[in-house]
Structures are given as structure tokens and as C-alpha cells.
Coordinates of C-alpha atoms in Angstrom, one line a residue:
Chain R
X46 CA -15.8 24.0 21.1
X47 CA -17.1 26.4 18.6
X48 CA -20.7 25.1 19.2
X49 CA -20.3 26.3 22.6
X50 CA -18.9 29.5 21.6
X51 CA -21.9 30.1 19.4
X52 CA -24.4 29.2 22.3
X53 CA -22.5 31.6 24.6
X54 CA -23.0 34.4 22.0
X55 CA -26.7 33.7 21.8
X56 CA -26.9 33.8 25.6
X57 CA -25.1 37.0 25.8
X58 CA -27.3 38.6 23.1
X59 CA -30.4 37.4 25.1
X60 CA -29.0 38.8 28.4
X61 CA -28.3 42.1 26.7
X62 CA -32.0 42.2 25.4
X63 CA -33.3 41.4 28.8
X64 CA -31.1 44.0 30.4
X65 CA -32.4 46.6 27.9
X66 CA -36.2 45.6 29.0
X67 CA -37.0 44.2 25.4
X68 CA -40.3 42.4 25.0
X69 CA -40.6 38.6 24.1
X70 CA -41.1 39.5 20.4
X71 CA -38.1 41.9 20.5
X72 CA -35.9 39.1 22.2
X73 CA -37.1 36.5 19.4
X74 CA -36.1 39.1 16.7
X75 CA -32.8 39.8 18.3
X76 CA -31.9 36.0 18.5
X77 CA -33.0 35.4 15.0
X78 CA -30.6 38.4 13.9
X79 CA -27.8 37.0 16.0
X80 CA -28.2 33.5 14.5
X81 CA -28.1 34.8 10.9
X82 CA -25.2 37.0 11.6
X83 CA -23.3 34.0 13.2
X84 CA -24.3 32.0 9.9
X85 CA -23.0 34.8 7.7
X86 CA -19.8 35.2 9.6
X87 CA -19.2 31.5 9.4
X88 CA -19.6 31.3 5.8
X89 CA -17.4 34.5 5.5
X90 CA -14.9 32.8 7.9
X91 CA -14.8 29.6 6.0
X92 CA -14.2 31.5 2.7
X93 CA -11.3 33.3 4.2
X94 CA -9.8 30.2 5.4
X95 CA -10.3 28.7 1.9
X96 CA -8.4 31.7 0.4
X97 CA -5.6 31.5 3.0
X98 CA -5.4 27.7 2.6
X99 CA -5.5 27.7 -1.0
X100 CA -2.0 29.4 -1.0
X101 CA -0.3 26.5 0.6
X102 CA -2.1 23.8 -1.4
X103 CA 0.3 22.5 -4.3
X104 CA -0.6 23.5 -8.0
X105 CA -1.3 19.9 -8.6
X106 CA -2.8 18.7 -5.5
X107 CA -3.7 15.1 -4.2
X108 CA -5.2 15.9 -1.0
X109 CA -6.2 13.5 1.9
X110 CA -8.8 14.5 4.4
X111 CA -10.2 12.8 7.2
X112 CA -13.9 12.8 8.5
X113 CA -16.1 15.7 7.3
X114 CA -15.0 19.3 7.8
X115 CA -17.3 20.4 5.0
X116 CA -20.5 22.3 4.3
X117 CA -22.4 19.7 6.4
X118 CA -20.4 20.5 9.5
X119 CA -20.3 24.2 9.1
X120 CA -22.7 26.9 7.9
X121 CA -22.1 26.1 4.3
X122 CA -18.5 26.2 2.9
X123 CA -16.4 24.1 5.3
X124 CA -13.1 24.4 7.0
X125 CA -11.0 21.6 5.6
X126 CA -13.2 21.2 2.6
X127 CA -13.2 25.0 2.5
X128 CA -9.5 24.9 1.8
X129 CA -10.2 22.4 -0.9
X130 CA -12.9 24.5 -2.5
X131 CA -10.7 27.5 -2.2
X132 CA -7.9 25.7 -4.0
X133 CA -10.3 24.7 -6.8
X134 CA -11.6 28.3 -7.1
X135 CA -7.9 29.4 -7.4
X136 CA -7.5 27.3 -10.4
X137 CA -5.5 24.5 -8.9
X138 CA -5.8 20.9 -10.0
X139 CA -7.3 19.0 -7.2
X140 CA -8.0 15.4 -6.5
X141 CA -9.1 14.4 -3.1
X142 CA -8.9 11.1 -1.2
X143 CA -11.5 10.9 1.5
X144 CA -10.9 8.4 4.6
X145 CA -14.1 6.7 5.0
X146 CA -13.6 7.4 8.8
X147 CA -15.0 4.5 10.8
X148 CA -17.0 4.0 12.9
X149 CA -19.4 6.6 11.7
X150 CA -18.2 6.9 8.1
X151 CA -18.5 10.7 7.9
X152 CA -15.8 10.6 5.2
X153 CA -17.7 8.1 2.9
X154 CA -21.0 9.3 3.6
X155 CA -20.6 13.1 4.0
X156 CA -17.4 14.2 2.5
X157 CA -17.4 12.2 -0.6
X158 CA -21.0 13.2 -1.1
X159 CA -20.2 16.9 -0.8
X160 CA -17.2 16.8 -3.2
X161 CA -18.9 14.7 -5.8
X162 CA -21.7 17.1 -5.7
X163 CA -19.1 20.0 -6.4
X164 CA -17.8 18.0 -9.3
X165 CA -14.4 17.3 -7.5
X166 CA -12.4 14.4 -8.3
X167 CA -12.9 12.1 -5.1
X168 CA -11.5 8.6 -4.2
X169 CA -12.8 6.9 -1.0
X170 CA -10.4 4.8 0.9
X171 CA -10.7 2.7 4.1
X172 CA -8.8 4.4 7.0
X173 CA -6.1 1.8 7.0
X174 CA -5.1 2.6 3.3
X175 CA -3.7 6.1 4.0
X176 CA -0.2 4.9 4.9
X177 CA 0.2 2.7 1.7
X178 CA -1.4 5.6 -0.4
X179 CA 1.3 8.0 0.9
X180 CA 4.1 5.4 0.5
X181 CA 3.1 5.3 -3.2
X182 CA 3.4 9.1 -3.6
X183 CA -0.2 9.6 -4.2
X184 CA -0.8 12.2 -1.6
X185 CA 1.1 15.7 -1.3
X186 CA -1.1 17.6 1.1
X187 CA -3.3 16.7 4.0
X188 CA -5.9 18.9 5.5
X189 CA -8.4 18.2 8.3
X190 CA -10.7 20.0 10.6
X191 CA -10.5 20.4 14.4
X192 CA -13.0 19.9 17.2
X193 CA -10.8 21.8 19.7
X194 CA -7.3 23.4 19.5
X195 CA -5.4 24.0 22.8
X196 CA -3.3 27.0 23.3
X197 CA -0.2 25.3 22.3
X198 CA -1.8 24.0 19.0
X199 CA -2.4 20.4 20.1
X200 CA -5.5 19.6 18.1
X201 CA -8.5 17.2 19.0
X202 CA -10.3 15.9 15.9
X203 CA -12.2 12.9 14.9
X204 CA -10.4 9.5 15.8
X205 CA -7.8 8.5 13.3
X206 CA -6.5 12.1 12.8
X207 CA -3.5 11.4 14.8
X208 CA -2.6 8.3 12.8
X209 CA -2.9 10.3 9.5
X210 CA -0.6 13.0 11.1
X211 CA 2.1 10.5 12.1
X212 CA 2.0 8.9 8.6
X213 CA 2.0 12.3 6.8
X214 CA 5.2 13.1 8.9
X215 CA 6.8 9.7 8.0
X216 CA 6.3 10.6 4.3
X217 CA 7.2 14.3 4.6
X218 CA 3.8 15.4 3.5
X219 CA 2.6 18.7 5.0
X220 CA -0.4 18.2 7.5
X221 CA -2.6 21.3 8.0
X222 CA -5.5 21.9 10.3
X223 CA -8.4 24.3 9.2
X224 CA -10.5 25.7 11.8
X225 CA -11.9 29.1 12.9
X226 CA -10.4 31.0 15.8
X227 CA -13.7 30.0 17.8
X228 CA -12.3 26.4 17.8
X229 CA -9.0 27.4 19.7
X230 CA -9.4 27.3 23.5
X231 CA -6.7 29.5 25.0
X232 CA -8.0 28.2 28.4
X233 CA -6.7 24.7 27.7
X234 CA -2.9 24.8 27.7
X235 CA -2.3 21.6 25.8
X236 CA -3.8 18.4 24.4
X237 CA -3.7 16.5 27.8
X238 CA -6.4 18.7 29.1
X239 CA -8.9 17.8 26.3
X240 CA -11.4 15.3 27.4
X241 CA -12.2 12.6 24.9
X242 CA -15.7 11.3 24.8
X243 CA -16.1 7.4 24.6
X244 CA -19.0 6.4 22.5
X245 CA -21.4 3.4 22.2
X246 CA -19.7 0.2 21.3
X247 CA -22.5 -0.5 18.8
X248 CA -21.1 2.1 16.5
X249 CA -18.3 -0.2 16.1
X250 CA -19.9 -3.5 16.1
X251 CA -22.9 -2.8 13.7
X252 CA -23.3 -1.1 10.3
X253 CA -26.8 -0.9 9.3
X254 CA -28.4 -4.0 10.4
X255 CA -25.2 -6.1 10.1
X256 CA -23.4 -7.1 13.1
X257 CA -19.6 -7.0 12.4
X258 CA -18.0 -8.3 15.7
X259 CA -19.0 -11.3 17.8
X260 CA -20.7 -10.9 21.3
X261 CA -18.1 -11.3 23.9
X262 CA -15.5 -9.1 22.4
X263 CA -14.9 -5.8 24.0
X264 CA -14.8 -2.5 22.1
X265 CA -12.9 0.8 22.5
X266 CA -14.6 3.8 20.7
X267 CA -13.2 7.2 21.5
X268 CA -14.8 9.7 19.4
X269 CA -11.6 11.9 19.0
X270 CA -7.8 11.7 19.4
X271 CA -5.3 14.4 20.0
X272 CA -2.5 15.4 17.2
X273 CA 0.3 17.0 19.0
X274 CA 1.4 20.4 17.7
X275 CA 4.8 19.1 16.2
X276 CA 3.0 17.2 13.6
X277 CA 1.1 20.2 12.4
X278 CA 2.6 22.2 9.5
X279 CA 0.2 25.2 10.1
X280 CA -3.3 26.1 11.5
X281 CA -5.5 27.7 8.7
X282 CA -7.8 30.2 10.3
X283 CA -10.0 33.1 8.9
X284 CA -7.0 35.3 10.1
X285 CA -4.4 33.5 8.3
X286 CA -2.1 30.6 8.7
X287 CA -0.5 30.3 12.1
X288 CA 2.7 28.2 12.5
X289 CA 5.0 26.8 15.4
X290 CA 5.6 27.9 18.1
X291 CA 1.8 27.9 18.4
X292 CA 1.6 29.1 21.9
X293 CA 2.9 32.6 20.6
X294 CA 1.3 32.6 17.1
X295 CA -2.2 31.6 18.4
X296 CA -2.2 34.1 21.1
X297 CA -1.2 36.8 18.6
X298 CA -4.1 35.6 16.4
X299 CA -6.5 36.5 19.1
X300 CA -4.9 39.9 19.6
X301 CA -5.2 40.6 16.0
X302 CA -9.0 39.6 16.1
X303 CA -9.4 41.8 19.2
X304 CA -11.2 38.9 21.1
Chain G
X177 CA 2.6 -17.6 -1.3
X178 CA 2.3 -20.7 0.8
X179 CA -1.0 -21.7 -0.9
X180 CA 1.1 -22.2 -4.1
X181 CA 3.7 -23.9 -2.2
X182 CA 1.1 -26.4 -1.1
X183 CA -0.3 -26.8 -4.6
X184 CA 3.3 -27.5 -5.9
X185 CA 3.9 -30.1 -3.3
X186 CA 0.6 -31.9 -4.3
X187 CA 1.5 -31.6 -8.0
X188 CA 4.9 -33.1 -7.3
X189 CA 3.4 -35.9 -5.3
X190 CA 1.0 -36.5 -8.2
X191 CA 3.9 -36.6 -10.6
X192 CA 5.9 -39.0 -8.6
X193 CA 2.9 -41.4 -8.4
X194 CA 2.4 -41.1 -12.3
X195 CA 6.1 -41.8 -12.8
X196 CA 5.9 -44.9 -10.5
X197 CA 3.0 -46.2 -12.6
X198 CA 0.3 -46.0 -9.7
X199 CA -3.3 -46.7 -10.5
X200 CA -5.9 -44.0 -9.9
X201 CA -6.8 -45.3 -6.5
X202 CA -3.3 -45.3 -5.5
X203 CA -2.9 -41.7 -6.7
X204 CA -6.1 -40.7 -4.8
X205 CA -4.6 -42.3 -1.5
X206 CA -1.2 -40.6 -2.1
X207 CA -2.7 -37.3 -2.5
X208 CA -4.9 -37.9 0.6
X209 CA -1.9 -38.8 2.5
X210 CA 0.1 -35.8 1.3
X211 CA -2.7 -33.4 2.1
X212 CA -3.0 -34.8 5.7
X213 CA 0.6 -34.5 6.1
X214 CA 0.7 -30.8 5.0
X215 CA -2.1 -30.3 7.4
X216 CA -0.3 -31.9 10.4
X217 CA 3.0 -30.2 9.3
X218 CA 1.1 -26.8 9.2
X219 CA -0.2 -27.3 12.8
X220 CA 3.1 -28.4 14.1
X221 CA 4.8 -25.4 12.3
X222 CA 2.3 -22.9 13.8
X223 CA 2.8 -24.6 17.3
X224 CA 6.5 -24.2 16.9
X225 CA 6.0 -20.4 15.8
X226 CA 3.8 -20.0 18.9
X227 CA 6.5 -21.4 21.2
X228 CA 9.3 -19.3 19.7
X229 CA 7.2 -16.1 19.5
X230 CA 6.0 -16.5 23.2
X231 CA 9.5 -15.8 24.3
X232 CA 9.5 -12.3 22.8
X233 CA 5.9 -11.5 24.2
X234 CA 5.9 -9.3 27.2
X235 CA 4.8 -11.0 30.7
X236 CA 1.9 -8.6 30.8
X237 CA 1.2 -8.2 27.1
X238 CA -1.3 -6.0 25.4
X239 CA -1.0 -7.2 21.8
X240 CA -2.3 -5.5 18.7
X241 CA -3.0 -7.6 15.6
X242 CA -4.4 -6.8 12.2
X243 CA -6.5 -9.0 9.9
X244 CA -6.7 -12.7 10.6
X245 CA -3.7 -14.9 10.8
X246 CA -5.4 -17.5 13.1
X247 CA -6.8 -21.0 13.0
X248 CA -9.2 -19.8 10.2
X249 CA -6.4 -18.9 7.9
X250 CA -4.1 -21.8 8.6
X251 CA -4.7 -25.5 9.4
X252 CA -5.7 -24.8 13.0
X253 CA -3.6 -22.9 15.3
X254 CA -2.6 -19.7 13.4
X255 CA 0.6 -17.7 12.8
X256 CA 0.2 -14.4 14.6
X257 CA -2.7 -15.9 16.6
X258 CA -0.4 -18.9 17.3
X259 CA 2.0 -16.5 18.9
X260 CA -0.7 -15.1 21.1
X261 CA -1.9 -18.7 21.9
X262 CA 1.7 -19.7 22.6
X263 CA 2.0 -16.7 25.1
X264 CA -1.2 -17.7 26.7
X265 CA 0.0 -21.4 26.9
X266 CA 3.2 -20.1 28.5
X267 CA 1.3 -18.6 31.3
X268 CA 1.7 -14.8 30.2
X269 CA -1.1 -12.3 30.9
X270 CA -2.4 -11.5 27.4
X271 CA -5.0 -8.9 26.3
X272 CA -5.5 -8.6 22.5
X273 CA -6.7 -5.6 20.4
X274 CA -8.0 -6.7 17.1
X275 CA -8.0 -4.1 14.2
X276 CA -11.4 -4.6 12.5
X277 CA -9.5 -4.6 9.2
X278 CA -11.6 -2.9 6.6
X279 CA -12.9 -3.4 4.0
X280 CA -13.5 -7.1 4.7
X281 CA -13.4 -6.9 8.4
X282 CA -11.5 -10.1 9.0
X283 CA -10.2 -8.7 12.4
X284 CA -13.7 -8.1 13.7
X285 CA -15.4 -11.1 12.2
X286 CA -12.6 -13.8 12.3
X287 CA -9.9 -12.8 14.8
X288 CA -12.2 -11.6 17.6
X289 CA -14.5 -14.8 17.0
X290 CA -11.5 -17.0 17.4
X291 CA -10.0 -15.3 20.3
X292 CA -13.3 -14.8 22.3
X293 CA -13.8 -18.6 21.7
X294 CA -10.5 -19.3 23.3
X295 CA -11.5 -17.2 26.3
X296 CA -8.7 -14.6 25.6
X297 CA -9.5 -10.9 26.5
X298 CA -10.2 -9.3 23.1
X299 CA -11.2 -5.8 22.2
X300 CA -12.1 -4.8 18.8
X301 CA -11.1 -1.2 17.4
X302 CA -11.6 0.5 14.1
X303 CA -8.2 0.6 12.1
X304 CA -7.9 4.2 12.7
X305 CA -7.8 3.9 16.5
X306 CA -4.4 2.0 16.5
X307 CA -2.4 5.3 16.6
X308 CA -4.5 6.6 19.6
X309 CA -4.2 3.4 21.3
X310 CA -0.4 3.3 21.0
X311 CA 0.0 6.9 22.1
X312 CA -2.1 6.2 25.2
X313 CA 0.5 3.4 26.2
X314 CA -2.2 0.7 25.8
X315 CA -0.2 -1.6 23.4
X316 CA 3.2 -3.1 24.2
X317 CA 3.5 -5.8 21.3
X318 CA 2.4 -6.1 17.8
X319 CA 2.2 -9.4 15.7
X320 CA 0.8 -9.8 12.3
X321 CA 0.8 -12.6 9.7
X322 CA 2.2 -12.4 6.1
X323 CA 1.0 -13.1 2.7
X324 CA 4.6 -13.1 1.2
X325 CA 7.9 -12.2 2.5
X326 CA 10.6 -11.1 0.0
X327 CA 14.2 -12.3 0.6
X328 CA 15.1 -9.0 2.2
X329 CA 12.4 -9.2 4.8
X330 CA 10.0 -6.7 3.2
X331 CA 6.6 -8.2 4.0
X332 CA 3.4 -8.0 2.1
X333 CA 0.3 -8.5 4.4
X334 CA -3.3 -7.2 4.5
X335 CA -3.8 -3.7 3.6
X336 CA -3.2 -1.5 6.8
X337 CA -0.3 -3.5 8.0
X338 CA 2.2 -0.9 6.9
X339 CA 0.4 1.9 8.7
X340 CA 0.3 -0.2 11.9
X341 CA 4.1 -0.9 11.5
X342 CA 4.9 2.9 11.0
X343 CA 2.9 3.7 14.1
X344 CA 4.4 1.1 16.1
X345 CA 7.9 2.4 15.2
X346 CA 6.7 5.9 16.3
X347 CA 5.9 4.6 19.7
X348 CA 8.8 2.1 20.1
X349 CA 6.6 -0.8 20.1
X350 CA 8.1 -4.0 18.8
X351 CA 6.4 -5.0 15.5
X352 CA 6.8 -8.7 14.6
X353 CA 5.6 -10.9 11.6
X354 CA 4.8 -14.5 12.3
X355 CA 4.9 -16.8 9.2
X356 CA 6.1 -20.2 8.1
X357 CA 9.1 -20.5 5.9
X358 CA 6.8 -21.4 3.1
X359 CA 5.8 -17.7 3.0
X360 CA 9.3 -16.4 2.3
X361 CA 9.9 -16.1 -1.4
X362 CA 13.7 -16.0 -1.9
X363 CA 13.1 -15.4 -5.7
X364 CA 11.7 -12.0 -4.9
X365 CA 14.4 -9.8 -3.8
X366 CA 12.5 -7.1 -2.2
X367 CA 9.0 -5.8 -1.7
X368 CA 9.0 -3.7 -4.9
X369 CA 8.7 -7.0 -6.7
X370 CA 5.4 -8.1 -4.9
X371 CA 2.3 -7.5 -7.1
X372 CA -0.6 -6.0 -5.1
X373 CA -4.0 -7.1 -6.2
X374 CA -6.7 -4.4 -6.4
X375 CA -10.0 -5.6 -5.4
X376 CA -13.7 -4.6 -6.2
X377 CA -14.8 -1.2 -5.3
X378 CA -18.0 -2.7 -3.9
X379 CA -16.0 -4.2 -0.8
X380 CA -15.4 -0.5 0.3
X381 CA -18.7 1.0 -0.7
X382 CA -21.0 -1.6 0.8
X383 CA -21.4 -3.5 4.0
X384 CA -24.1 -6.1 4.0
X385 CA -27.0 -4.4 2.2
X386 CA -25.9 -0.8 3.2
X387 CA -24.3 1.6 0.8
X388 CA -21.7 3.6 2.6
X389 CA -20.3 5.8 -0.2
X390 CA -22.1 7.9 -2.9
X391 CA -22.3 7.0 -6.5
X392 CA -19.8 9.1 -8.4
X393 CA -17.0 8.7 -6.0
X394 CA -13.9 6.6 -7.0
X395 CA -12.6 3.8 -4.8
X396 CA -8.9 2.6 -4.3
X397 CA -8.9 -1.0 -2.9
X398 CA -5.6 -2.6 -2.7
X399 CA -5.8 -6.0 -1.0
X400 CA -2.2 -5.8 0.7
X401 CA 0.5 -3.4 1.3
X402 CA 4.2 -4.0 1.8
X403 CA 6.0 -3.3 5.2
X404 CA 9.7 -2.5 4.6
X405 CA 12.1 -4.8 6.6
X406 CA 13.5 -1.9 8.6
X407 CA 10.2 -1.6 10.6
X408 CA 10.1 -5.3 11.5
X409 CA 11.6 -6.3 14.8
X410 CA 11.8 -10.0 13.9
X411 CA 10.1 -12.6 11.7
X412 CA 8.9 -15.5 13.9
X413 CA 9.0 -18.9 11.9
X414 CA 8.8 -22.5 12.7
X415 CA 12.7 -22.5 12.7
X416 CA 12.9 -19.6 15.2
X417 CA 13.0 -15.9 15.0
X418 CA 15.1 -14.3 12.3
X419 CA 16.3 -10.6 12.6
X420 CA 17.8 -8.0 10.4
X421 CA 19.8 -8.2 8.3
X422 CA 17.2 -10.5 6.8
X423 CA 18.8 -11.1 3.6
X424 CA 21.3 -13.1 5.5
X425 CA 19.2 -14.5 8.2
X426 CA 16.4 -15.6 6.0
X427 CA 18.8 -17.3 3.6
X428 CA 20.4 -19.1 6.6
X429 CA 16.8 -20.2 7.7
X430 CA 16.5 -21.9 4.5
X431 CA 19.8 -23.7 4.8
X432 CA 18.8 -24.8 8.2
X433 CA 15.6 -26.2 6.9
X434 CA 17.4 -28.0 4.2
X435 CA 15.0 -26.6 1.5

């Protein structure tokens, strides 16, 4: 939801400029400045998330992440990857396992690329390996991003996040969500109110030019799933880490931020 | 392990022929007959599994399976897919969800192909969707095959099976293993004694000609994982369905079979 939040902010700035009788050039300048400010705030916000998150990352961390919540999905530092970067900057030993994240492979293609470029020890796994990895004691921390967080902490994120959260709980591994306050949607009471987009079957049946599944088979391709709040150890924001009961703690977060 | 079981049986037949002073032609005939008999027994065994398994499949079944335990992996009817075929033959309403089963995609490429060819309602999902699918109440039965079953019921099967078993337990969905007695290895007390092959990283990083993960990222690619016995509702064999405590019930199965 924070994309819509940014669009709303641009629209409000535009409306304020129109109300003040600004010229077209003045309106363009105003929107440029607003966009730059959103960008700078986003980087600052991710760095703050990284600093808060680093505190709960183990000193010798083996971190699993899902999808891409990195520099490529934000203005330049990342939310979940911001926490990983924050832990590295704080001097912790960090190894990362990146779920490849079918069908679109954001983990293999984006997350691994970002982390390798940063010189962080990165291992790609297929999504179905996370359970076996946890059972072997090879993961001690999970952090993911979020597309939308309901008022009670239920979190929509890339398909597969929910499975990871259940598996983390089964193995008593803390599962954290990292996201800016702009991702929290207080108007949505819980996860049942979050619509889940279904995407083209071709994303599942084809990779590059290769057809993976036969004609005649159906495909189910939801873009997201919802992780219920009870599986989440904490929500890492630019204002600190919020914990259950989330309805209270997230409302407080907004009061603190003066939103 | 049942491949090695079949090889042993061929070797024993050969040794018996040599001991009886048979000619090369006689030995060839003997091995042909032995192979045909193994084939026929395998089909009969899978059909028996299918009939036993069909009894525990819900009347209106939405079945999740992982990897391929079908006609393409056996002599012609399948173990897990034998149970599905048995349920269809028993007149049950059956819809199947096939995990695509990365990295080798046996679910998308083999299972879906077999089932579509049989006219069975089949939907392919990526491996990371099974949790969300279960949470939405879209699955009421899980059946998978096995590569090796230890004496206590711990089951090695294609990587990802363990995650499916944990997710099934979380959603109170019965998780069954279908395999012939020849897959049960009474000499291996439990899953910790089952070696897990690690395969080439290229299976994860490439699909067809497309490179999915960047150079510089590590890859973990275990071929199998082990599902502990407490997650398994029952082991469907050609001699019936065996249940916990498996150490006792599986030993009894071998006594019954006179092995």
C-alpha cells in the first residue's frame, strides 16, 4: 500500500500548489521536490529499520528471506534487506539464504543479485527447501518485507511467506516483518480484508521460453498470501519494533509518528 | 531403495541359474521372466495400494501431491498417483493439486501430464503456494510417495515433502505416504540414518537455457528430505495401511508378507 500512499502524497502536494495559484513550472518544481523528499525519507526510513532490526539479529546470523524487499523494491537500502545490511554494518556475522520465490523468482534474480553485489554470503534455495533447512538447524532468523499490514498485524506479502512463517514457528525461529509505517493500513482491521490478486497462469507454466506444465492443467497463481499476526515475532519499522498485541502497538506507532 | 531391491532380486535369480548350470540363453530367459514378473507384481502392488488408499480418500477429495509418484516412476499405475487413481475408480470426486516440485519440476512436468492424460481435474501450483492453499480450505487430503522408509516410519522423499507435511499438520489435513513394502528399509532404524544426496547447483540456477540466479551466489540442493513419523497419518502399502507406532506396525507388515 505504500505506493498508493506516495501517490496520495504527490496528489496532495499538487492540490496545494493549485490552491496557491502556482504556475505549471512551479507545480513541476514542487512535484520534483516532493518526489526527492519521498526518496530521501524512504532511504532514511529503511536505514532506521536496519538499525532497529539489527538489534534483534543474532550475532552469528543465518537469515532466511523470501522474495525481494531490498534496494530494488525501495528507494535504495531495503526493508528486509535493510535489516540484513544493518546487521552487517553493526558488525554481525551474517549469512543469508534467499528463497528463489516462484513463480517470478524475485529471490533468485533480485535478492541474490543485490546481496552478492554487497559481498554478503548468499545461498539460493528453492522455496520447498526452507523446511528441511530449518530442521537441520541452518537458519536462526527470518525476515521478510510486506505489501500491506492490517491494523491487527496480519501481513500480506509475496506468495509463500505464510508457509515460511508456519515453518519458522514449527522450528522456533523468530519470524520478523520489516516495513515502513506507510505499509500499515489501519483502515483494514485484519488480513481477511486484504484482497489477493491472481495473476496469469503463464507465470507458473513458463520460464523464459520453456513450458514447464502441460496444456490442460489448471493453474492457481495468487500473488500474495496473508501471514496471521500470531506467527510474527515483531514488525520492524522506522519508528522501532512493534510486538503483539499489534492492534495496540501499531496504533501507538501512528500516534508516535503524529500521522 | 526399491530399485536396489529389484537389482538384488535379479542378481539372486542370476546366481540361482548359474548354480543350476544353466546356459547363457537359459540365463537370459530366466532374467527376462524375472523382470516381467517384477513388472507385473509392481502393477499389482500399486493397484492394491490404490484400493487400500481409496478407502481413506474423502468422497469429495481435493488432494495435494508432491513430486511424481505415478506411472512414470513405477511400472505403470503409481503409488501416490495409484491412490488417486484408485479413488477415481472407486467413484469418488477427485481434484488434484500438483506441487511443481522445484528444482526438477517433476510435479509440473510428469504428475500433471499423467493426470491430465487420465482426465483427472489437475491444478499446478508452485511449491510455496501449498500453505496458502491449505489455509483457504482448498485441500482435504495429502498423499506422496517415498524413496525410503525407515523402520520407525520416518520417510525420505523428494525435497519439499517435509514442508508439506508440517503445513498439513498445521491445517489438520491427513498426510499419507504410499509406497510398496520394498521401499521400507528395516535395517535403517530412523530417518537420521538416511543419506541425503546433494545435487548440482545448476539444477537450481538454470531452467532450460535461462539463468535464474546470479554468479557468485551459493546454492543448496538436497535431493530429498526426511519427514518424521509423527507427521504421517498412515503408510499405504500393497498389504494395507499401517499406522503409528510404525516400528511395530511396519515389522508386522513384513511378517504378514513373509519377507
